[in-house]
Amino acid sequence: MVASISEKLKVAANVKVVYGEPQVVEGKTIIPVAVASYGFGAGSGTGPQGEGSGGGGGGLRVKPLGVVEVTAERTRFIPVIDVNRLATLGLIALVVVLFWFRRTFRRR
């Protein structure tokens, strides 16, 4: 069972998942770039009455990173901005600043 899941995930996580099909737009070749990761697991056990059971599963995660833009003059990577990550970092920075203000300007 684990081998079957592993094989299916290997087929899904190929280079076309990470580097999408190139598209030509207005004289520029655009190649989408992503990172793909996959994992799987399985287990089995025996209950107190001697009954056995097992199971397994796997998953594939694909996250866009940006695009490679190819023109006659240059090739460059244009990253995708992860708004969720920026919001999380901003919230963490705000909490740190608030704790710093509280500690610095606390009444004595």
PDB file of C-alpha atoms in Angstrom:
ATOM      1  CA  MET A   1       0.000   0.000   0.000  1.00  0.00           C
ATOM      2  CA  VAL A   2       2.798   2.447   0.883  1.00  0.00           C
ATOM      3  CA  ALA A   3       4.544   1.685  -2.410  1.00  0.00           C
ATOM      4  CA  SER A   4       1.333   2.418  -4.329  1.00  0.00           C
ATOM      5  CA  ILE A   5       0.875   5.787  -2.604  1.00  0.00           C
ATOM      6  CA  SER A   6       4.540   6.644  -3.088  1.00  0.00           C
ATOM      7  CA  GLU A   7       4.389   5.886  -6.806  1.00  0.00           C
ATOM      8  CA  LYS A   8       1.267   8.012  -7.299  1.00  0.00           C
ATOM      9  CA  LEU A   9       2.888  10.952  -5.514  1.00  0.00           C
ATOM     10  CA  LYS A  10       6.118  10.622  -7.511  1.00  0.00           C
ATOM     11  CA  VAL A  11       4.130  10.817 -10.734  1.00  0.00           C
ATOM     12  CA  ALA A  12       2.270  13.913  -9.476  1.00  0.00           C
ATOM     13  CA  ALA A  13       5.431  15.698  -8.261  1.00  0.00           C
ATOM     14  CA  ASN A  14       7.270  16.005 -11.546  1.00  0.00           C
ATOM     15  CA  VAL A  15       9.150  18.874 -13.145  1.00  0.00           C
ATOM     16  CA  LYS A  16       6.003  20.214 -14.844  1.00  0.00           C
ATOM     17  CA  VAL A  17       4.510  20.813 -11.400  1.00  0.00           C
ATOM     18  CA  VAL A  18       7.526  22.909 -10.384  1.00  0.00           C
ATOM     19  CA  TYR A  19       8.160  24.560 -13.764  1.00  0.00           C
ATOM     20  CA  GLY A  20       4.875  25.051 -15.598  1.00  0.00           C
ATOM     21  CA  GLU A  21       4.421  25.088 -19.346  1.00  0.00           C
ATOM     22  CA  PRO A  22       6.163  28.127 -20.890  1.00  0.00           C
ATOM     23  CA  GLN A  23       3.809  30.732 -22.338  1.00  0.00           C
ATOM     24  CA  VAL A  24       4.795  33.325 -24.953  1.00  0.00           C
ATOM     25  CA  VAL A  25       3.142  36.691 -24.303  1.00  0.00           C
ATOM     26  CA  GLU A  26       4.039  39.869 -26.234  1.00  0.00           C
ATOM     27  CA  GLY A  27       7.469  38.566 -27.216  1.00  0.00           C
ATOM     28  CA  LYS A  28       8.294  37.372 -23.685  1.00  0.00           C
ATOM     29  CA  THR A  29       8.499  33.756 -22.624  1.00  0.00           C
ATOM     30  CA  ILE A  30       6.951  33.297 -19.183  1.00  0.00           C
ATOM     31  CA  ILE A  31       7.790  30.147 -17.204  1.00  0.00           C
ATOM     32  CA  PRO A  32       5.825  29.635 -13.954  1.00  0.00           C
ATOM     33  CA  VAL A  33       7.944  28.380 -11.034  1.00  0.00           C
ATOM     34  CA  ALA A  34       6.665  26.615  -7.918  1.00  0.00           C
ATOM     35  CA  VAL A  35       7.974  24.388  -5.158  1.00  0.00           C
ATOM     36  CA  ALA A  36       6.399  20.966  -4.744  1.00  0.00           C
ATOM     37  CA  SER A  37       6.656  18.768  -1.680  1.00  0.00           C
ATOM     38  CA  TYR A  38       4.976  15.534  -0.852  1.00  0.00           C
ATOM     39  CA  GLY A  39       4.797  13.112   2.012  1.00  0.00           C
ATOM     40  CA  PHE A  40       3.097   9.934   2.972  1.00  0.00           C
ATOM     41  CA  GLY A  41       2.682   7.611   5.892  1.00  0.00           C
ATOM     42  CA  ALA A  42       1.056   4.383   6.891  1.00  0.00           C
ATOM     43  CA  GLY A  43       0.537   2.366   9.989  1.00  0.00           C
ATOM     44  CA  SER A  44      -1.123  -0.687  11.415  1.00  0.00           C
ATOM     45  CA  GLY A  45      -1.880  -2.097  14.790  1.00  0.00           C
ATOM     46  CA  THR A  46      -3.618  -4.749  16.796  1.00  0.00           C
ATOM     47  CA  GLY A  47      -6.432  -4.020  19.247  1.00  0.00           C
ATOM     48  CA  PRO A  48      -6.957  -5.609  22.669  1.00  0.00           C
ATOM     49  CA  GLN A  49      -9.189  -8.305  21.161  1.00  0.00           C
ATOM     50  CA  GLY A  50      -6.562  -9.239  18.582  1.00  0.00           C
ATOM     51  CA  GLU A  51      -8.259  -7.453  15.688  1.00  0.00           C
ATOM     52  CA  GLY A  52      -5.901  -5.760  13.266  1.00  0.00           C
ATOM     53  CA  SER A  53      -6.316  -2.570  11.343  1.00  0.00           C
ATOM     54  CA  GLY A  54      -4.223  -0.271   9.223  1.00  0.00           C
ATOM     55  CA  GLY A  55      -4.310   2.761   7.043  1.00  0.00           C
ATOM     56  CA  GLY A  56      -2.273   5.269   5.193  1.00  0.00           C
ATOM     57  CA  GLY A  57      -2.341   8.418   3.197  1.00  0.00           C
ATOM     58  CA  GLY A  58      -0.315  11.010   1.423  1.00  0.00           C
ATOM     59  CA  GLY A  59      -0.431  14.463   0.045  1.00  0.00           C
ATOM     60  CA  LEU A  60       1.131  16.851  -2.404  1.00  0.00           C
ATOM     61  CA  ARG A  61       1.634  20.567  -1.775  1.00  0.00           C
ATOM     62  CA  VAL A  62       2.487  22.987  -4.561  1.00  0.00           C
ATOM     63  CA  LYS A  63       3.321  26.613  -3.720  1.00  0.00           C
ATOM     64  CA  PRO A  64       3.883  29.209  -6.449  1.00  0.00           C
ATOM     65  CA  LEU A  65       7.196  31.057  -6.170  1.00  0.00           C
ATOM     66  CA  GLY A  66       7.085  33.327  -9.206  1.00  0.00           C
ATOM     67  CA  VAL A  67       7.846  33.343 -12.902  1.00  0.00           C
ATOM     68  CA  VAL A  68      10.958  33.370 -15.055  1.00  0.00           C
ATOM     69  CA  GLU A  69      10.655  36.020 -17.745  1.00  0.00           C
ATOM     70  CA  VAL A  70      12.834  35.452 -20.810  1.00  0.00           C
ATOM     71  CA  THR A  71      13.267  38.201 -23.408  1.00  0.00           C
ATOM     72  CA  ALA A  72      15.870  38.846 -26.104  1.00  0.00           C
ATOM     73  CA  GLU A  73      17.637  41.281 -23.747  1.00  0.00           C
ATOM     74  CA  ARG A  74      17.567  39.430 -20.419  1.00  0.00           C
ATOM     75  CA  THR A  75      16.227  36.677 -18.224  1.00  0.00           C
ATOM     76  CA  ARG A  76      14.888  37.499 -14.780  1.00  0.00           C
ATOM     77  CA  PHE A  77      12.964  35.895 -11.947  1.00  0.00           C
ATOM     78  CA  ILE A  78       9.876  37.754 -10.722  1.00  0.00           C
ATOM     79  CA  PRO A  79       8.765  36.497  -7.286  1.00  0.00           C
ATOM     80  CA  VAL A  80       5.167  36.098  -6.175  1.00  0.00           C
ATOM     81  CA  ILE A  81       4.384  38.149  -3.078  1.00  0.00           C
ATOM     82  CA  ASP A  82       2.942  35.948  -0.324  1.00  0.00           C
ATOM     83  CA  VAL A  83       0.371  38.268   1.279  1.00  0.00           C
ATOM     84  CA  ASN A  84      -0.392  35.832   4.116  1.00  0.00           C
ATOM     85  CA  ARG A  85       3.264  35.652   5.099  1.00  0.00           C
ATOM     86  CA  LEU A  86       3.600  39.452   5.008  1.00  0.00           C
ATOM     87  CA  ALA A  87       0.498  39.842   7.187  1.00  0.00           C
ATOM     88  CA  THR A  88       1.829  37.311   9.695  1.00  0.00           C
ATOM     89  CA  LEU A  89       5.226  39.021   9.881  1.00  0.00           C
ATOM     90  CA  GLY A  90       3.526  42.412  10.292  1.00  0.00           C
ATOM     91  CA  LEU A  91       1.402  41.092  13.147  1.00  0.00           C
ATOM     92  CA  ILE A  92       4.455  39.601  14.874  1.00  0.00           C
ATOM     93  CA  ALA A  93       6.321  42.914  14.495  1.00  0.00           C
ATOM     94  CA  LEU A  94       3.348  44.798  15.981  1.00  0.00           C
ATOM     95  CA  VAL A  95       3.216  42.486  19.007  1.00  0.00           C
ATOM     96  CA  VAL A  96       6.974  42.871  19.579  1.00  0.00           C
ATOM     97  CA  VAL A  97       6.710  46.681  19.401  1.00  0.00           C
ATOM     98  CA  LEU A  98       3.742  46.724  21.801  1.00  0.00           C
ATOM     99  CA  PHE A  99       5.605  44.580  24.337  1.00  0.00           C
ATOM    100  CA  TRP A 100       8.666  46.802  23.970  1.00  0.00           C
ATOM    101  CA  PHE A 101       6.567  49.961  24.570  1.00  0.00           C
ATOM    102  CA  ARG A 102       4.904  48.374  27.567  1.00  0.00           C
ATOM    103  CA  ARG A 103       8.212  47.393  29.082  1.00  0.00           C
ATOM    104  CA  THR A 104       9.959  50.689  28.272  1.00  0.00           C
ATOM    105  CA  PHE A 105       7.235  53.102  29.327  1.00  0.00           C
ATOM    106  CA  ARG A 106       5.727  51.189  32.239  1.00  0.00           C
ATOM    107  CA  ARG A 107       4.802  53.358  35.218  1.00  0.00           C
ATOM    108  CA  ARG A 108       7.048  52.808  38.180  1.00  0.00           C
TER     109      ARG A 108
END
